[in-house]
GROMACS .gro file of C-alpha atoms in nm:
model
  208
    1MET     CA    1  -0.387  -1.776  -1.029
    2HIS     CA    2  -0.230  -1.492  -0.812
    3ARG     CA    3  -0.444  -1.278  -0.619
    4ARG     CA    4  -0.420  -0.900  -0.759
    5THR     CA    5  -0.342  -0.617  -0.553
    6ALA     CA    6  -0.073  -0.336  -0.459
    7LEU     CA    7   0.039  -0.183  -0.148
    8SER     CA    8   0.197   0.087   0.085
    9VAL     CA    9   0.131   0.361   0.379
   10SER     CA   10   0.129   0.342   0.754
   11ALA     CA   11  -0.172   0.205   0.915
   12ALA     CA   12  -0.134   0.498   1.142
   13LEU     CA   13  -0.364   0.672   0.865
   14LEU     CA   14  -0.661   0.493   1.008
   15VAL     CA   15  -0.849   0.686   1.260
   16ALA     CA   16  -1.070   0.538   1.499
   17ALA     CA   17  -1.456   0.626   1.414
   18PRO     CA   18  -1.786   0.516   1.330
   19LEU     CA   19  -1.907   0.262   1.058
   20LEU     CA   20  -1.884   0.368   0.704
   21SER     CA   21  -2.253   0.325   0.630
   22ALA     CA   22  -2.535   0.496   0.832
   23CYS     CA   23  -2.867   0.337   0.876
   24SER     CA   24  -2.991   0.494   0.570
   25GLY     CA   25  -2.760   0.281   0.380
   26GLN     CA   26  -2.579   0.586   0.261
   27ALA     CA   27  -2.197   0.611   0.285
   28ARG     CA   28  -2.119   0.833   0.591
   29PRO     CA   29  -1.969   1.173   0.476
   30GLY     CA   30  -1.594   1.226   0.533
   31THR     CA   31  -1.514   0.846   0.547
   32ALA     CA   32  -1.329   0.659   0.225
   33ALA     CA   33  -1.327   0.340   0.398
   34VAL     CA   34  -1.378   0.116   0.726
   35VAL     CA   35  -1.133  -0.131   0.804
   36GLY     CA   36  -1.167  -0.343   1.110
   37GLY     CA   37  -1.407  -0.076   1.288
   38GLU     CA   38  -1.160   0.208   1.197
   39ARG     CA   39  -1.216   0.447   0.930
   40ILE     CA   40  -0.987   0.579   0.675
   41THR     CA   41  -1.096   0.944   0.636
   42THR     CA   42  -1.123   1.104   0.285
   43SER     CA   43  -0.922   1.393   0.428
   44ALA     CA   44  -0.643   1.149   0.494
   45LEU     CA   45  -0.670   0.969   0.141
   46GLN     CA   46  -0.642   1.313  -0.017
   47ALA     CA   47  -0.350   1.417   0.170
   48GLN     CA   48  -0.185   1.098   0.009
   49VAL     CA   49  -0.301   1.209  -0.308
   50ASN     CA   50  -0.176   1.569  -0.271
   51ASP     CA   51   0.161   1.467  -0.177
   52VAL     CA   52   0.203   1.255  -0.506
   53ARG     CA   53   0.072   1.541  -0.725
   54THR     CA   54   0.273   1.818  -0.544
   55ALA     CA   55   0.593   1.584  -0.617
   56GLN     CA   56   0.476   1.531  -0.963
   57ASN     CA   57   0.434   1.903  -1.034
   58ARG     CA   58   0.760   1.992  -0.880
   59THR     CA   59   0.917   1.767  -1.174
   60GLY     CA   60   0.871   2.091  -1.418
   61GLN     CA   61   0.827   1.980  -1.779
   62SER     CA   62   0.771   1.617  -1.704
   63ALA     CA   63   0.473   1.695  -1.448
   64ALA     CA   64   0.226   1.653  -1.720
   65GLN     CA   65   0.342   1.347  -1.828
   66LEU     CA   66   0.337   1.210  -1.486
   67ILE     CA   67  -0.014   1.307  -1.409
   68GLN     CA   68  -0.134   1.165  -1.718
   69ALA     CA   69   0.036   0.820  -1.644
   70SER     CA   70  -0.124   0.822  -1.297
   71PRO     CA   71  -0.505   0.834  -1.359
   72GLY     CA   72  -0.720   0.725  -1.079
   73LEU     CA   73  -0.498   0.809  -0.808
   74GLU     CA   74  -0.741   0.825  -0.527
   75ARG     CA   75  -0.826   0.450  -0.568
   76VAL     CA   76  -0.480   0.348  -0.604
   77LYS     CA   77  -0.391   0.527  -0.289
   78LEU     CA   78  -0.686   0.412  -0.120
   79ASN     CA   79  -0.623   0.043  -0.238
   80LYS     CA   80  -0.267   0.054  -0.077
   81MET     CA   81  -0.394   0.206   0.256
   82ILE     CA   82  -0.644  -0.062   0.303
   83GLN     CA   83  -0.400  -0.352   0.193
   84THR     CA   84  -0.138  -0.206   0.418
   85ALA     CA   85  -0.384  -0.256   0.712
   86VAL     CA   86  -0.443  -0.595   0.606
   87LEU     CA   87  -0.078  -0.672   0.578
   88GLU     CA   88  -0.017  -0.515   0.946
   89ARG     CA   89  -0.318  -0.741   1.064
   90ALA     CA   90  -0.172  -1.062   0.920
   91ALA     CA   91   0.160  -0.992   1.033
   92LYS     CA   92   0.062  -0.932   1.394
   93ASP     CA   93  -0.141  -1.279   1.367
   94ALA     CA   94   0.198  -1.452   1.246
   95GLY     CA   95   0.403  -1.242   1.515
   96VAL     CA   96   0.622  -1.074   1.244
   97VAL     CA   97   0.755  -0.763   1.316
   98VAL     CA   98   0.986  -0.513   1.131
   99SER     CA   99   1.212  -0.301   1.342
  100PRO     CA  100   1.311   0.076   1.283
  101ARG     CA  101   1.654  -0.039   1.231
  102GLU     CA  102   1.550  -0.283   0.969
  103VAL     CA  103   1.372  -0.003   0.786
  104GLY     CA  104   1.658   0.244   0.814
  105GLU     CA  105   1.899  -0.040   0.674
  106PHE     CA  106   1.680  -0.119   0.397
  107ARG     CA  107   1.627   0.263   0.322
  108LYS     CA  108   2.002   0.304   0.306
  109ALA     CA  109   2.044  -0.007   0.067
  110GLN     CA  110   1.796   0.172  -0.170
  111LEU     CA  111   1.969   0.502  -0.191
  112GLU     CA  112   2.295   0.342  -0.259
  113LYS     CA  113   2.142   0.117  -0.542
  114ALA     CA  114   1.950   0.421  -0.680
  115GLY     CA  115   2.267   0.655  -0.700
  116GLY     CA  116   2.140   0.926  -0.425
  117PRO     CA  117   1.809   1.046  -0.310
  118ASP     CA  118   1.722   1.245  -0.607
  119LYS     CA  119   1.747   0.927  -0.825
  120LEU     CA  120   1.561   0.697  -0.579
  121GLU     CA  121   1.267   0.961  -0.546
  122ALA     CA  122   1.235   1.029  -0.911
  123ALA     CA  123   1.232   0.646  -0.971
  124ALA     CA  124   0.963   0.592  -0.714
  125LEU     CA  125   0.746   0.866  -0.822
  126GLU     CA  126   0.749   0.748  -1.193
  127GLN     CA  127   0.707   0.373  -1.121
  128ALA     CA  128   0.505   0.368  -0.799
  129HIS     CA  129   0.344   0.690  -0.764
  130LEU     CA  130   0.527   0.733  -0.444
  131ALA     CA  131   0.568   1.080  -0.312
  132PRO     CA  132   0.917   1.118  -0.117
  133GLY     CA  133   0.724   1.148   0.228
  134GLN     CA  134   0.585   0.805   0.151
  135LEU     CA  135   0.906   0.592   0.088
  136GLU     CA  136   0.961   0.505   0.445
  137ALA     CA  137   0.587   0.358   0.488
  138ASP     CA  138   0.671   0.188   0.167
  139ALA     CA  139   0.998   0.031   0.280
  140ARG     CA  140   0.836  -0.093   0.604
  141PHE     CA  141   0.551  -0.248   0.397
  142LYS     CA  142   0.810  -0.432   0.162
  143LEU     CA  143   0.994  -0.575   0.438
  144LEU     CA  144   0.704  -0.679   0.646
  145ARG     CA  145   0.560  -0.850   0.326
  146ASP     CA  146   0.861  -1.013   0.274
  147LYS     CA  147   0.922  -1.148   0.623
  148LEU     CA  148   0.530  -1.275   0.594
  149PHE     CA  149   0.603  -1.475   0.289
  150GLU     CA  150   0.916  -1.617   0.457
  151HIS     CA  151   0.742  -1.695   0.768
  152TYR     CA  152   0.480  -1.915   0.590
  153GLY     CA  153   0.719  -2.033   0.325
  154SER     CA  154   0.498  -2.010   0.008
  155GLN     CA  155   0.306  -1.739  -0.148
  156ASP     CA  156  -0.034  -1.954  -0.154
  157LYS     CA  157   0.006  -1.981   0.234
  158ALA     CA  158   0.102  -1.628   0.294
  159LEU     CA  159  -0.192  -1.501   0.055
  160GLU     CA  160  -0.421  -1.741   0.224
  161LYS     CA  161  -0.345  -1.568   0.545
  162LEU     CA  162  -0.373  -1.243   0.412
  163ALA     CA  163  -0.732  -1.319   0.278
  164ALA     CA  164  -0.832  -1.448   0.653
  165ALA     CA  165  -0.682  -1.114   0.778
  166ALA     CA  166  -0.885  -0.927   0.544
  167LYS     CA  167  -1.214  -1.114   0.617
  168ALA     CA  168  -1.149  -1.063   0.985
  169LEU     CA  169  -1.143  -0.675   0.943
  170HIS     CA  170  -1.485  -0.657   0.792
  171ILE     CA  171  -1.377  -0.407   0.513
  172GLU     CA  172  -1.624  -0.173   0.385
  173VAL     CA  173  -1.547   0.095   0.107
  174ASN     CA  174  -1.720   0.409  -0.008
  175PRO     CA  175  -1.892   0.304  -0.348
  176ARG     CA  176  -1.739   0.654  -0.488
  177TYR     CA  177  -1.417   0.448  -0.479
  178GLY     CA  178  -1.521   0.143  -0.606
  179ALA     CA  179  -1.592  -0.217  -0.467
  180TRP     CA  180  -1.376  -0.404  -0.234
  181ASP     CA  181  -1.314  -0.770  -0.379
  182ALA     CA  182  -1.256  -0.985  -0.083
  183GLN     CA  183  -1.138  -1.279  -0.282
  184GLN     CA  184  -0.850  -1.101  -0.451
  185ILE     CA  185  -0.812  -0.878  -0.168
  186VAL     CA  186  -0.809  -0.577  -0.406
  187LEU     CA  187  -0.992  -0.240  -0.435
  188GLY     CA  188  -1.203  -0.238  -0.777
  189ASP     CA  189  -0.990  -0.332  -1.092
  190GLN     CA  190  -0.658  -0.251  -0.942
  191GLU     CA  191  -0.405  -0.444  -1.150
  192THR     CA  192  -0.073  -0.456  -0.961
  193PRO     CA  193  -0.037  -0.785  -0.810
  194TRP     CA  194   0.112  -0.889  -0.460
  195ILE     CA  195   0.472  -0.969  -0.529
  196ALA     CA  196   0.575  -1.311  -0.422
  197GLN     CA  197   0.937  -1.287  -0.491
  198ARG     CA  198   1.156  -1.116  -0.174
  199THR     CA  199   1.203  -0.745  -0.282
  200ARG     CA  200   1.562  -0.675  -0.110
  201PRO     CA  201   1.717  -0.352  -0.256
  202GLU     CA  202   1.984  -0.555  -0.442
  203GLN     CA  203   1.720  -0.765  -0.648
  204VAL     CA  204   1.474  -0.497  -0.780
  205PRO     CA  205   1.479  -0.153  -0.917
  206ALA     CA  206   1.473   0.141  -0.662
  207GLY     CA  207   1.143   0.251  -0.599
  208ALA     CA  208   0.949  -0.029  -0.746
   0.00000   0.00000   0.00000
């Protein structure tokens, strides 16, 4: 059975800070989650959500439909932020890296396949709830994930290493956003799985 999850967003969104829970056991104000002793602030999370909502509202008549089709966006984005940190940790442990040049080439291939930036951005917004400014981080994530799967040679082995990385990061989540499932490497009831197959631009729909 495949572990369930989703992903995308730079680990640079994590800011060094104290633990999520105070001595009283209550969630620390301004903290959405703590990953590896660093926190994801609610302001950083909200910035991700706001970027998507802004992009959706710019679509005009389809805005209401896009917003309705993306409920629980805060949890979706937090899930992706946490999983990006897990992926970065697993890749570092494996010695797997992605260069800026590789990201640039990937983005160029995406644009060519989609038929231009407008079509790529529209597909990414509709299919993956990604704002235009989030596409580069998403491209890096996909490349890093593909390389990790290639490095270990199988989905099961790679997922095992991702689970180990998640455990080592001692992830805590503000209950407001749901509960972290350590076994599935996912926040709450997210339904998008880690994608096992390679995701080169020529093999999948743009923005997927």
